[in-house]
Amino acid sequence: MSEAPDAPFFLARSLGGAVETPEQGAASAKVYDGPDLTLVVLALAPGAELGEHTSRRPVALYVFEGAGRASVGEAEVGLLPGTWLRVEPGAVHAVKATSAMKLALMLVKAQG
């Protein structure tokens, strides 16, 4: 996706086009996997969910299409376009789409 492979940056445009929304379940596309960050675009069909799980790394979600709900520990939050959510390492979390939904998932890698 980068327009300048030898440049000191990575540029991705139209992240929503990285993966098509399936009729059922979830689909994903890894857009970037660098030394400090992994970026994955997820597309969820209505009713699809990422069940409860944890991550050893900080996780950030950015919703750019559709709607859903996320649970983090005991809290539950609505997910709408423009929502950004950061989850601490080790926190139990889950996502469920209430409509067709696309989101960016960013996993921060340890530094140092």
C-alpha atoms as one frame of an Amber mdcrd trajectory, in Angstrom:
protein
   0.000   0.000   0.000   2.916   2.342   0.505   3.527   4.711  -2.357   7.193
   5.204  -1.446   8.831   1.867  -0.526  12.273   3.418   0.127  10.946   6.425
   2.082  11.284   6.756   5.869   7.506   6.326   6.252   4.675   3.956   5.351
   1.542   5.358   3.727  -1.721   3.444   3.427  -4.780   4.878   1.735  -8.355
   3.585   1.737  -7.900   1.065   4.520 -11.499  -0.044   4.105 -10.607  -1.470
   0.715  -7.997  -3.795   2.235 -10.640  -6.448   2.960 -14.208  -7.201   1.860
 -16.918  -7.716   4.459 -17.956 -11.378   4.451 -21.590 -12.500   4.540 -20.809
 -14.402   7.748 -17.998 -14.281  10.259 -14.889 -12.163   9.956 -12.182 -11.434
   7.411  -8.865  -9.680   7.926  -5.900  -8.285   6.047  -2.518  -7.429   7.554
  -1.681  -3.995   6.140   1.569  -3.321   7.978   3.900  -5.379  10.148   6.869
  -3.297  11.231   9.299  -3.379  14.141   7.051  -1.216  16.348   3.474  -1.788
  15.153   1.212  -4.275  13.393  -1.869  -2.914  11.578  -4.692  -5.257  10.603
  -7.994  -4.316   8.969 -10.919  -6.428  10.169 -14.283  -6.762   8.477 -17.101
  -8.297  10.505 -20.476  -9.458   9.225 -23.513  -8.450  11.304 -23.521 -10.541
  14.477 -19.912 -11.686  14.072 -17.690 -11.413  17.081 -14.164 -11.702  18.325
 -14.691 -13.627  21.546 -13.093 -12.755  24.847  -9.314 -12.812  24.718  -6.232
 -10.998  25.973  -3.109  -9.597  24.372   0.410  -9.277  25.733   0.686  -5.966
  23.873  -1.375  -2.766  23.965  -4.201  -2.916  21.426  -5.970  -0.007  19.754
  -9.121  -0.246  17.631 -10.395   2.410  15.247 -13.858   1.950  13.731 -14.327
   3.441  10.286 -17.500   1.667   9.112 -20.527   0.145  10.804 -21.356  -0.346
  14.462 -20.781  -2.765  17.285 -20.060  -3.248  20.969 -16.838  -3.899  22.817
 -16.350  -5.278  26.279 -13.182  -4.589  28.217 -13.164  -6.229  31.616 -16.531
  -5.363  33.181 -17.110  -2.310  30.943 -19.105  -2.332  27.718 -18.862   0.452
  25.137 -20.576   1.234  21.852 -18.472   1.300  18.704 -19.456   3.738  15.949
 -17.485   5.234  13.038 -14.776   7.472  14.425 -14.459   5.563  17.709 -10.923
   4.859  18.939 -10.415   2.412  21.798  -7.123   1.455  23.496  -6.929  -1.711
  25.571  -4.184  -2.312  28.135  -2.043  -5.457  27.884  -3.626  -8.393  29.715
  -7.153  -6.901  29.777  -9.899  -9.307  28.741 -11.732  -7.833  25.758 -14.177
  -8.784  22.985 -15.884  -7.139  20.000 -19.286  -7.884  18.455 -20.621  -6.294
  15.270 -24.241  -5.111  15.350 -24.040  -4.242  11.637 -21.474  -4.879   8.920
 -18.367  -3.328  10.409 -14.797  -2.464   9.450 -12.118  -1.494  11.910  -8.385
  -1.048  12.134  -6.619  -3.081  14.790  -3.214  -1.800  15.908  -0.888  -3.920
  18.034   1.977  -2.008  19.613   5.196  -3.994  19.911   7.577  -3.652  22.852
  10.339  -1.081  22.471  13.875  -1.417  23.713
